[in-house]
Amino acid sequence: YARSLAAGAGLVSQPGMTPVEGYSNFLWVLTLSFFFKLGVFDPYYLPKFISVILVGLSFVFVQKSIQRVGAGSVIVPLIALVFIASNASFVIWTTSGLENGLFAALVSLTLLLTLKYASEEIPTLLNAGKIGAVIGLAALTRPDGAIYVLSLPVILVTTYKISDKLKLAETGRSILGFVGGFMLTFGSYFVFRLLYFGSMHPNTYY
């Protein structure tokens, strides 16, 4: 699919075929198509190289997240990252050449943005929108990424007093920003899917 897209044949398994959404990781397809377009794609080395960079980013996001809740500790994030790097499943799947490295980076970024949002005295609509947008990208990387849409509602329920009118107004703005960010990424692709493939779900769903 990435090769066909880069060659100008569209999102098809082979040029000339009827468009069928036979993948469930659009953002990864898009990422690989960029390197096909540049003429530097190597099926063995390049996906692993990209994944290593993405895993490095996810480690940075996890470190910053733990430091936010650990009073700036350096040791605690280091221990956590050593455990992650020692986990065979994590290492194998994030270096497999599939979309898992990208997914790990987006989920880690969601954690960091959500913690930042929760620590704000007056959360902004823009920051809520950023969380929604990143979760939308995670859902475009793996379908199960959509479950992280629960992250902001959980924060709202656990940190806000519903009886406070000011908090209610902030909550409303946050929800609007969050939904707007999610619709900007995942929602726009959903509309594209309907128009391009003529289906509400990818073929892998069926």
Short mmCIF file of C-alpha atoms in Angstrom, two decimals:
data_model
loop_
_atom_site.label_atom_id
_atom_site.label_comp_id
_atom_site.label_asym_id
_atom_site.label_seq_id
_atom_site.Cartn_x
_atom_site.Cartn_y
_atom_site.Cartn_z
CA TYR A 1 0.00 0.00 0.00
CA ALA A 2 2.80 2.43 0.86
CA ARG A 3 4.59 1.61 -2.38
CA SER A 4 1.43 2.06 -4.47
CA LEU A 5 0.63 5.36 -2.77
CA ALA A 6 4.15 6.68 -3.36
CA ALA A 7 3.95 5.63 -7.02
CA GLY A 8 0.73 7.61 -7.51
CA ALA A 9 -1.51 4.53 -7.84
CA GLY A 10 -3.48 5.36 -4.71
CA LEU A 11 -4.18 3.30 -1.60
CA VAL A 12 -4.33 -0.08 -3.32
CA SER A 13 -2.51 -3.36 -2.77
CA GLN A 14 -1.35 -3.39 -6.42
CA PRO A 15 -1.60 -0.66 -9.07
CA GLY A 16 -4.82 -0.94 -11.04
CA MET A 17 -6.74 -2.75 -8.30
CA THR A 18 -10.02 -1.49 -6.84
CA PRO A 19 -9.31 0.47 -3.61
CA VAL A 20 -9.88 -1.79 -0.60
CA GLU A 21 -8.68 -0.74 2.86
CA GLY A 22 -6.70 -3.88 3.59
CA TYR A 23 -4.59 -2.31 6.35
CA SER A 24 -5.35 -1.10 9.87
CA ASN A 25 -2.36 1.21 10.37
CA PHE A 26 -2.89 4.16 8.03
CA LEU A 27 -0.38 6.46 9.73
CA TRP A 28 2.36 3.81 9.37
CA VAL A 29 1.46 3.30 5.71
CA LEU A 30 1.71 7.05 5.21
CA THR A 31 5.08 7.16 7.00
CA LEU A 32 6.57 4.37 4.86
CA SER A 33 5.17 5.85 1.65
CA PHE A 34 7.20 9.00 2.31
CA PHE A 35 10.42 6.96 2.21
CA PHE A 36 9.24 5.07 -0.88
CA LYS A 37 8.74 8.46 -2.52
CA LEU A 38 12.29 9.45 -1.61
CA GLY A 39 13.57 6.19 -3.11
CA VAL A 40 15.36 5.12 0.08
CA PHE A 41 13.01 2.42 1.32
CA ASP A 42 14.61 -0.82 2.44
CA PRO A 43 12.16 -3.45 3.76
CA TYR A 44 14.57 -4.81 6.36
CA TYR A 45 16.57 -1.87 7.70
CA LEU A 46 14.47 1.27 7.29
CA PRO A 47 11.36 0.29 9.33
CA LYS A 48 13.63 -0.83 12.17
CA PHE A 49 15.66 2.37 12.00
CA ILE A 50 12.47 4.47 12.15
CA SER A 51 11.20 2.35 15.04
CA VAL A 52 14.40 2.87 17.05
CA ILE A 53 14.00 6.65 16.71
CA LEU A 54 10.33 6.44 17.72
CA VAL A 55 11.12 4.24 20.73
CA GLY A 56 13.75 6.79 21.75
CA LEU A 57 11.08 9.49 21.61
CA SER A 58 8.68 7.36 23.66
CA PHE A 59 11.41 6.96 26.31
CA VAL A 60 11.81 10.75 26.46
CA PHE A 61 8.04 11.18 26.89
CA VAL A 62 7.88 8.50 29.61
CA GLN A 63 10.83 10.04 31.43
CA LYS A 64 9.23 13.50 31.41
CA SER A 65 5.90 12.02 32.53
CA ILE A 66 7.40 10.18 35.50
CA GLN A 67 9.40 13.24 36.51
CA ARG A 68 6.18 15.29 36.59
CA VAL A 69 4.62 12.96 39.17
CA GLY A 70 7.89 12.06 40.92
CA ALA A 71 9.02 15.52 42.02
CA GLY A 72 11.76 15.70 39.40
CA SER A 73 13.42 12.43 40.40
CA VAL A 74 16.05 11.12 37.99
CA ILE A 75 16.41 7.60 39.43
CA VAL A 76 12.74 6.59 39.23
CA PRO A 77 12.37 7.29 35.49
CA LEU A 78 15.68 5.51 34.85
CA ILE A 79 14.50 2.39 36.66
CA ALA A 80 11.19 2.45 34.77
CA LEU A 81 12.93 2.79 31.39
CA VAL A 82 15.36 -0.03 32.21
CA PHE A 83 12.38 -2.28 32.95
CA ILE A 84 10.71 -1.29 29.67
CA ALA A 85 13.92 -1.83 27.69
CA SER A 86 14.32 -5.26 29.36
CA ASN A 87 10.82 -6.39 28.40
CA ALA A 88 11.15 -8.93 25.58
CA SER A 89 7.66 -8.29 24.17
CA PHE A 90 8.28 -4.55 23.96
CA VAL A 91 11.68 -4.95 22.32
CA ILE A 92 10.55 -7.58 19.80
CA TRP A 93 7.36 -5.83 18.72
CA THR A 94 8.79 -2.32 18.50
CA THR A 95 11.67 -3.49 16.29
CA SER A 96 9.58 -5.81 14.12
CA GLY A 97 9.16 -3.31 11.30
CA LEU A 98 5.48 -2.83 12.06
CA GLU A 99 3.66 0.18 13.49
CA ASN A 100 4.31 -0.61 17.16
CA GLY A 101 7.15 1.88 17.63
CA LEU A 102 4.96 4.69 16.30
CA PHE A 103 2.09 3.55 18.52
CA ALA A 104 4.34 3.51 21.61
CA ALA A 105 5.52 7.05 20.87
CA LEU A 106 1.96 8.38 20.45
CA VAL A 107 0.65 6.66 23.58
CA SER A 108 3.62 7.97 25.60
CA LEU A 109 2.98 11.47 24.26
CA THR A 110 -0.69 11.12 25.25
CA LEU A 111 0.41 10.30 28.80
CA LEU A 112 2.68 13.35 28.97
CA LEU A 113 0.08 15.74 27.53
CA THR A 114 -2.62 14.38 29.85
CA LEU A 115 -0.43 14.83 32.93
CA LYS A 116 0.38 18.39 31.85
CA TYR A 117 -3.31 19.07 31.34
CA ALA A 118 -4.21 17.68 34.77
CA SER A 119 -1.63 19.89 36.49
CA GLU A 120 -2.96 23.13 34.98
CA GLU A 121 -4.89 25.41 37.30
CA ILE A 122 -7.01 26.59 34.38
CA PRO A 123 -6.77 24.01 31.58
CA THR A 124 -6.91 25.50 28.09
CA LEU A 125 -9.01 24.45 25.14
CA LEU A 126 -5.86 24.19 23.01
CA ASN A 127 -4.17 21.68 25.34
CA ALA A 128 -7.30 19.53 25.41
CA GLY A 129 -7.31 19.71 21.61
CA LYS A 130 -3.71 18.48 21.49
CA ILE A 131 -4.63 15.40 23.52
CA GLY A 132 -7.57 14.66 21.21
CA ALA A 133 -5.42 15.08 18.10
CA VAL A 134 -2.68 12.75 19.36
CA ILE A 135 -5.23 10.11 20.36
CA GLY A 136 -6.74 10.41 16.89
CA LEU A 137 -3.29 9.73 15.41
CA ALA A 138 -2.88 6.74 17.74
CA ALA A 139 -6.23 5.37 16.50
CA LEU A 140 -4.96 5.77 12.92
CA THR A 141 -1.87 3.78 13.87
CA ARG A 142 -3.69 0.91 15.56
CA PRO A 143 -7.49 0.58 15.94
CA ASP A 144 -7.16 -0.16 19.67
CA GLY A 145 -5.60 3.29 20.07
CA ALA A 146 -9.15 4.66 20.12
CA ILE A 147 -9.56 3.42 23.70
CA TYR A 148 -7.43 6.35 24.86
CA VAL A 149 -10.36 8.66 24.20
CA LEU A 150 -11.22 7.78 27.80
CA SER A 151 -8.11 9.54 29.12
CA LEU A 152 -9.52 13.07 29.25
CA PRO A 153 -12.95 12.06 30.66
CA VAL A 154 -11.15 10.19 33.45
CA ILE A 155 -9.10 13.31 34.24
CA LEU A 156 -12.24 15.48 34.23
CA VAL A 157 -14.13 13.12 36.55
CA THR A 158 -11.28 12.65 39.02
CA THR A 159 -10.01 16.24 39.28
CA TYR A 160 -13.01 18.54 38.84
CA LYS A 161 -15.85 19.37 41.21
CA ILE A 162 -18.99 19.06 39.13
CA SER A 163 -20.89 21.37 41.50
CA ASP A 164 -18.57 24.27 40.72
CA LYS A 165 -20.01 26.36 37.85
CA LEU A 166 -16.55 27.60 36.85
CA LYS A 167 -15.29 24.04 36.68
CA LEU A 168 -18.31 23.10 34.59
CA ALA A 169 -17.47 25.85 32.09
CA GLU A 170 -13.84 24.70 31.96
CA THR A 171 -15.00 21.12 31.49
CA GLY A 172 -17.24 22.14 28.59
CA ARG A 173 -14.39 23.98 26.86
CA SER A 174 -12.07 21.04 27.43
CA ILE A 175 -14.53 18.59 25.92
CA LEU A 176 -15.02 20.84 22.89
CA GLY A 177 -11.28 21.15 22.37
CA PHE A 178 -10.72 17.44 22.89
CA VAL A 179 -13.45 16.40 20.46
CA GLY A 180 -12.24 18.99 17.95
CA GLY A 181 -8.69 17.65 18.07
CA PHE A 182 -9.84 14.06 17.72
CA MET A 183 -12.12 14.90 14.80
CA LEU A 184 -9.34 16.84 13.09
CA THR A 185 -7.23 13.69 12.86
CA PHE A 186 -9.32 10.53 13.13
CA GLY A 187 -12.60 12.16 12.11
CA SER A 188 -11.19 13.57 8.89
CA TYR A 189 -9.78 10.16 7.95
CA PHE A 190 -13.15 8.54 8.69
CA VAL A 191 -14.79 10.88 6.17
CA PHE A 192 -11.98 10.10 3.69
CA ARG A 193 -12.59 6.37 4.23
CA LEU A 194 -16.28 6.73 3.37
CA LEU A 195 -15.53 8.72 0.22
CA TYR A 196 -12.52 6.73 -0.98
CA PHE A 197 -13.33 3.15 0.01
CA GLY A 198 -17.12 3.47 0.34
CA SER A 199 -17.17 1.78 3.74
CA MET A 200 -17.45 2.78 7.39
CA HIS A 201 -14.86 0.21 8.46
CA PRO A 202 -11.58 -1.10 7.03
CA ASN A 203 -11.72 -4.44 5.25
CA THR A 204 -9.70 -5.93 8.12
CA TYR A 205 -12.72 -5.29 10.37
CA TYR A 206 -14.90 -7.57 8.27
#
